[in-house]
Short mmCIF file of N, CA and C in Angstrom, two decimals:
data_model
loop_
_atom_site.label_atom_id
_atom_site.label_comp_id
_atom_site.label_asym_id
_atom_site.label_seq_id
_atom_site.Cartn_x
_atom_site.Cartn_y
_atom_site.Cartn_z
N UNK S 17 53.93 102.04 38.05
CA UNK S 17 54.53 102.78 39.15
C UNK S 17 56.03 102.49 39.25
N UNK S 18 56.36 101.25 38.45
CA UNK S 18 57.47 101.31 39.17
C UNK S 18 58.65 101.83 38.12
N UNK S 19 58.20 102.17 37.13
CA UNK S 19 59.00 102.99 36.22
C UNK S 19 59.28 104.12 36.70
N UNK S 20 58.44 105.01 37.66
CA UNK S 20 58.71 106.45 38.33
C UNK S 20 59.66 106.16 39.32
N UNK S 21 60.53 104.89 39.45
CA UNK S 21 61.03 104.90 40.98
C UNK S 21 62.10 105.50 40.77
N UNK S 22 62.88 105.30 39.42
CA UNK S 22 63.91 105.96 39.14
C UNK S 22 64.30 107.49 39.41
N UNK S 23 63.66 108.15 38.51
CA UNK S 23 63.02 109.60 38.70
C UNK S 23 62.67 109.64 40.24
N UNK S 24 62.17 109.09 41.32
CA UNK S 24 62.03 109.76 42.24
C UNK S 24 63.11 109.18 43.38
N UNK S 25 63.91 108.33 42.69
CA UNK S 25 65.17 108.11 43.31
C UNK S 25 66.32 109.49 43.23
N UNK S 26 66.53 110.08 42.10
CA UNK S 26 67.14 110.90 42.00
C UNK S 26 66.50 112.03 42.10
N UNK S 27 65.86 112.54 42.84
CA UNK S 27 64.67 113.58 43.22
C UNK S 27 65.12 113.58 44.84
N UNK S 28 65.34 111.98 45.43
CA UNK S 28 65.11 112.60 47.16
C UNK S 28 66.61 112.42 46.97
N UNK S 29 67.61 112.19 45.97
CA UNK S 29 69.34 111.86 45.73
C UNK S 29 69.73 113.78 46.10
N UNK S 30 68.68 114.36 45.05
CA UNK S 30 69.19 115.86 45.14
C UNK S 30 68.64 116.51 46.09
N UNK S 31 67.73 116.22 46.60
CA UNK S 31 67.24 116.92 47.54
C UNK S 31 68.14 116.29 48.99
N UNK S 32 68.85 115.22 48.93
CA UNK S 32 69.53 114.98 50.31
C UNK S 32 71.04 115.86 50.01
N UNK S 33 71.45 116.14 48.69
CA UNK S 33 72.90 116.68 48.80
C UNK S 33 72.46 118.06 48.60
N UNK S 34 71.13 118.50 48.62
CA UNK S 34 70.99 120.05 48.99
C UNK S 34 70.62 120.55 50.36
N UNK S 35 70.13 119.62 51.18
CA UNK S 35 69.99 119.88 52.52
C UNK S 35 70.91 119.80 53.31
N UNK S 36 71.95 118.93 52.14
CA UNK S 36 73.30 118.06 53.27
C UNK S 36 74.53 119.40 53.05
N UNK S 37 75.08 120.06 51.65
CA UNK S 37 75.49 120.43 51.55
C UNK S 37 75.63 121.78 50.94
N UNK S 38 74.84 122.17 50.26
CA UNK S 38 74.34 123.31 49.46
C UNK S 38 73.97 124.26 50.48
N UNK S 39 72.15 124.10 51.42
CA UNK S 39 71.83 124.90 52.26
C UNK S 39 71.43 124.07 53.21
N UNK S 40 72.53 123.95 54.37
CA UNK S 40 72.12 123.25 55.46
C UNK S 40 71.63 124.07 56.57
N UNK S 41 71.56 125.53 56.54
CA UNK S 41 71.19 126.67 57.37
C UNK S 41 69.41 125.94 57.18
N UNK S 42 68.64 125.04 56.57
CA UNK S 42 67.23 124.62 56.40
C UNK S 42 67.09 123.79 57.87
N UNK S 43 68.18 123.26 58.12
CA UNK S 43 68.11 122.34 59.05
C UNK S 43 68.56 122.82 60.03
N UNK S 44 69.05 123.85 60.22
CA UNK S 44 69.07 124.31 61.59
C UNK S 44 67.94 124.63 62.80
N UNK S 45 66.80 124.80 62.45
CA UNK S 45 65.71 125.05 63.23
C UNK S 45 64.99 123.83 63.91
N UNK S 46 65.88 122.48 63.37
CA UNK S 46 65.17 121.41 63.89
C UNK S 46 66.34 120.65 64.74
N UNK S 47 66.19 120.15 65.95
CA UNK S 47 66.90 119.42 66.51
C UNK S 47 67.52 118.85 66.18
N UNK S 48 69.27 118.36 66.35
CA UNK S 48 70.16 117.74 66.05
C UNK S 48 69.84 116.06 65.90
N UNK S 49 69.21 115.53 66.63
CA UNK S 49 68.60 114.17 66.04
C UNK S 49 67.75 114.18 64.79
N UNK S 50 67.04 115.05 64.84
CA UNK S 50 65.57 114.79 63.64
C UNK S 50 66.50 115.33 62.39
N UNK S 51 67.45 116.04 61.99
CA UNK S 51 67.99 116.71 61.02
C UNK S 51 68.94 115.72 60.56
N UNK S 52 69.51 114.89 61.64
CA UNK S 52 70.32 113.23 61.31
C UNK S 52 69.33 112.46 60.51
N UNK S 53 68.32 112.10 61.55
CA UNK S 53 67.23 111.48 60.86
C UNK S 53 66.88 111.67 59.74
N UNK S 54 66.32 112.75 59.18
CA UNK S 54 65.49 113.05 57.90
C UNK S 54 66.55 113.00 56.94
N UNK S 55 68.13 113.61 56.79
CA UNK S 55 68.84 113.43 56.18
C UNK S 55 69.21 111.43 55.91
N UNK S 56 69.13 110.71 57.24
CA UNK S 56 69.29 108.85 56.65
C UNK S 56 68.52 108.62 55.98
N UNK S 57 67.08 108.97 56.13
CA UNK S 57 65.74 109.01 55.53
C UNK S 57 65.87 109.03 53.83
N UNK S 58 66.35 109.98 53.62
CA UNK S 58 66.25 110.53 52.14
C UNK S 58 67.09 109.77 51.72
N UNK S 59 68.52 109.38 52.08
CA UNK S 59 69.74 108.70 51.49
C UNK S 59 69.30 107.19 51.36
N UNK S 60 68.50 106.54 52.24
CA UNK S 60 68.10 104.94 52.27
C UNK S 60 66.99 105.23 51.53
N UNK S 61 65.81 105.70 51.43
CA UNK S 61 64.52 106.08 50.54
C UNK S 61 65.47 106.32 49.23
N UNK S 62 66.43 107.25 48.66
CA UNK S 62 66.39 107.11 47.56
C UNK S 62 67.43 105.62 47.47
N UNK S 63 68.18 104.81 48.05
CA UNK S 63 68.67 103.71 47.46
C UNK S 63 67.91 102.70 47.43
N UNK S 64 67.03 102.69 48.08
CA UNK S 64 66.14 101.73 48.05
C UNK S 64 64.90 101.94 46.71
N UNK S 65 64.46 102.80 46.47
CA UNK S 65 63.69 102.91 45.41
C UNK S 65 64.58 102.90 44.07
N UNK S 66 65.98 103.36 43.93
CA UNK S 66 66.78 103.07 42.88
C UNK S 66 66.95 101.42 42.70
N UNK S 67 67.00 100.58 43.63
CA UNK S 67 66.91 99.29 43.79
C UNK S 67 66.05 98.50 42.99
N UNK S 68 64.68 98.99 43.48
CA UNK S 68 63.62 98.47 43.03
C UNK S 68 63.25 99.10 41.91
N UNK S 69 63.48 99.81 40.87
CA UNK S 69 63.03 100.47 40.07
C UNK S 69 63.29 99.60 39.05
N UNK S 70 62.78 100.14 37.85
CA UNK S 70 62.76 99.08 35.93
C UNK S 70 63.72 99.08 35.53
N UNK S 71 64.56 98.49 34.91
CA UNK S 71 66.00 98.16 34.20
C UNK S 71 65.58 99.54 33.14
N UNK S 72 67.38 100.05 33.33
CA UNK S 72 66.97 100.73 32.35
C UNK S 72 68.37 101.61 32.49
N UNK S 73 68.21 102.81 31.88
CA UNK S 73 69.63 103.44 32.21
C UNK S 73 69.34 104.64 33.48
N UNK S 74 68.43 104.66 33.66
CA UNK S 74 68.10 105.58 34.70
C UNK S 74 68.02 104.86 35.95
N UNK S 75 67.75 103.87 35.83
CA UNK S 75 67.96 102.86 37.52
C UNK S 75 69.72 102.80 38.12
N UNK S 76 70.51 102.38 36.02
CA UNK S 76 71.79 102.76 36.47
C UNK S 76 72.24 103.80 37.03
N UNK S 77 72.19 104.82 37.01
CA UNK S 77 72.70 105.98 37.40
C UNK S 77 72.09 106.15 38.41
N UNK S 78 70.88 106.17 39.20
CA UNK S 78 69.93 106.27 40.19
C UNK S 78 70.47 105.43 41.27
N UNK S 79 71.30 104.11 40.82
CA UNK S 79 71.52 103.20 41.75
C UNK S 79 73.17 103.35 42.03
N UNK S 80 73.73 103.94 40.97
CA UNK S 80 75.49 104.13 41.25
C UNK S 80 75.13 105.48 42.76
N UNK S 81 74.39 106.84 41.77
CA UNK S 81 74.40 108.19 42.76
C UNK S 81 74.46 107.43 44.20
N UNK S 82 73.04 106.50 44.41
CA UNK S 82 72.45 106.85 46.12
C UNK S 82 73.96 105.62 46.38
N UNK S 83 74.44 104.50 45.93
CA UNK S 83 75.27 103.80 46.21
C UNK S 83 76.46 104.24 46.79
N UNK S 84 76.90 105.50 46.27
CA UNK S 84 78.02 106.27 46.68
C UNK S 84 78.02 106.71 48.06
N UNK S 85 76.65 107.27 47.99
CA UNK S 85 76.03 107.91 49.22
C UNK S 85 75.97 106.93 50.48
N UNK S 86 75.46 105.54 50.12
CA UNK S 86 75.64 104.48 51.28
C UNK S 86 76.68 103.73 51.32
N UNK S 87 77.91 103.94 50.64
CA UNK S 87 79.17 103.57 51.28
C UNK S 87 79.56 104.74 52.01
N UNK S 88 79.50 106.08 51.49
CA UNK S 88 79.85 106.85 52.44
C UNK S 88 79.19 106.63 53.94
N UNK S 89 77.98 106.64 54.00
CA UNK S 89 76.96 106.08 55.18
C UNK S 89 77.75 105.50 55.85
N UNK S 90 78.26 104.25 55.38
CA UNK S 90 79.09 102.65 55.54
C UNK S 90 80.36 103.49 56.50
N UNK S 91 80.63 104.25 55.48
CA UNK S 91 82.30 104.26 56.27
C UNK S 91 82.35 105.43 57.64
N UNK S 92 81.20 105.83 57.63
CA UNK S 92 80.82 107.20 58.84
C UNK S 92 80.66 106.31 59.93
N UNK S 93 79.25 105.27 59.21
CA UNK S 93 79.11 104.33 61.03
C UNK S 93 80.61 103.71 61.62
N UNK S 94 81.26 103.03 60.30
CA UNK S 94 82.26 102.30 61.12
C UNK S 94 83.64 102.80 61.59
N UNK S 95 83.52 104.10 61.19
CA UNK S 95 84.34 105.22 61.92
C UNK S 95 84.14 105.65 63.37
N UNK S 96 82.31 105.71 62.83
CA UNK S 96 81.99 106.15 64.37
C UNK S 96 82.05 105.16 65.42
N UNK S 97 81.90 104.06 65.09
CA UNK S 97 81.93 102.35 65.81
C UNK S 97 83.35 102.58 66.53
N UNK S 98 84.25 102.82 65.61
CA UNK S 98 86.13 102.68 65.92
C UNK S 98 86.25 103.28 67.11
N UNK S 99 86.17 104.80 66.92
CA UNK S 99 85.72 106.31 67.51
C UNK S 99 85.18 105.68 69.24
N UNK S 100 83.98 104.96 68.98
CA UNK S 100 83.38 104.40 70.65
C UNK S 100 84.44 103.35 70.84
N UNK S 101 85.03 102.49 70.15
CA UNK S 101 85.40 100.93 70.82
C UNK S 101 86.95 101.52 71.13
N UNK S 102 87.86 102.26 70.20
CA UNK S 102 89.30 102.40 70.01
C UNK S 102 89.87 104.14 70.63
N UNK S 103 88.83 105.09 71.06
CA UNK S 103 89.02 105.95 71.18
C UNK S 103 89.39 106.79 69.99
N UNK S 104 89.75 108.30 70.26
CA UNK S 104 90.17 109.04 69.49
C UNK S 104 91.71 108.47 68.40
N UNK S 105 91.47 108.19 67.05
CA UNK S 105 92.39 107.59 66.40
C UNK S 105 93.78 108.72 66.13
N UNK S 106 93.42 110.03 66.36
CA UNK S 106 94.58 111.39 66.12
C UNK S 106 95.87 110.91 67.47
N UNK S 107 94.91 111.37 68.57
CA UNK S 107 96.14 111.20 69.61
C UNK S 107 96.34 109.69 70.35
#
């Protein structure tokens, strides 16, 4: 099993940058929390199974993709952190 983690790391990798950016009109019918939600969902599910997956060259690449994806994560919360503690950083 744990040879498939790779492969299904980059499976929920594309399926989060097609819901996120490709066709996000999918997620419009669901409430603004649950559409946050299911989108963290997919981005931590696939870094975490790229994590745990078999050495190999597909874990590499499985683990750079979702990695990108959770620094971006990284730098949204602590924007949004700034955003509550420092106010609006423009004006």
């Amino acid at each position: 099993m744990k040879r498939y983690l790779g492969s299904i790391s980059l499976v929920l990798i594309i399926i989060f940058i097609v819901l996120a950016f490709f066709i996000p009109q999918v997620l419009n019918p669901l409430p603004e929390s649950l559409d946050l939600w299911l989108l963290i969902v997919l981005l931590l599910g696939s870094f975490f199974t790229a994590l745990f997956s078999v050495k190999g060259r597909l874990k590499t690449i499985a683990l750079l993709i979702s990695s990108l994806g959770m620094l971006a994560l990284l730098v949204l919360t602590i924007f949004a952190i700034g955003m509550i503690l420092f106010g609006n950083f423009g004006t």
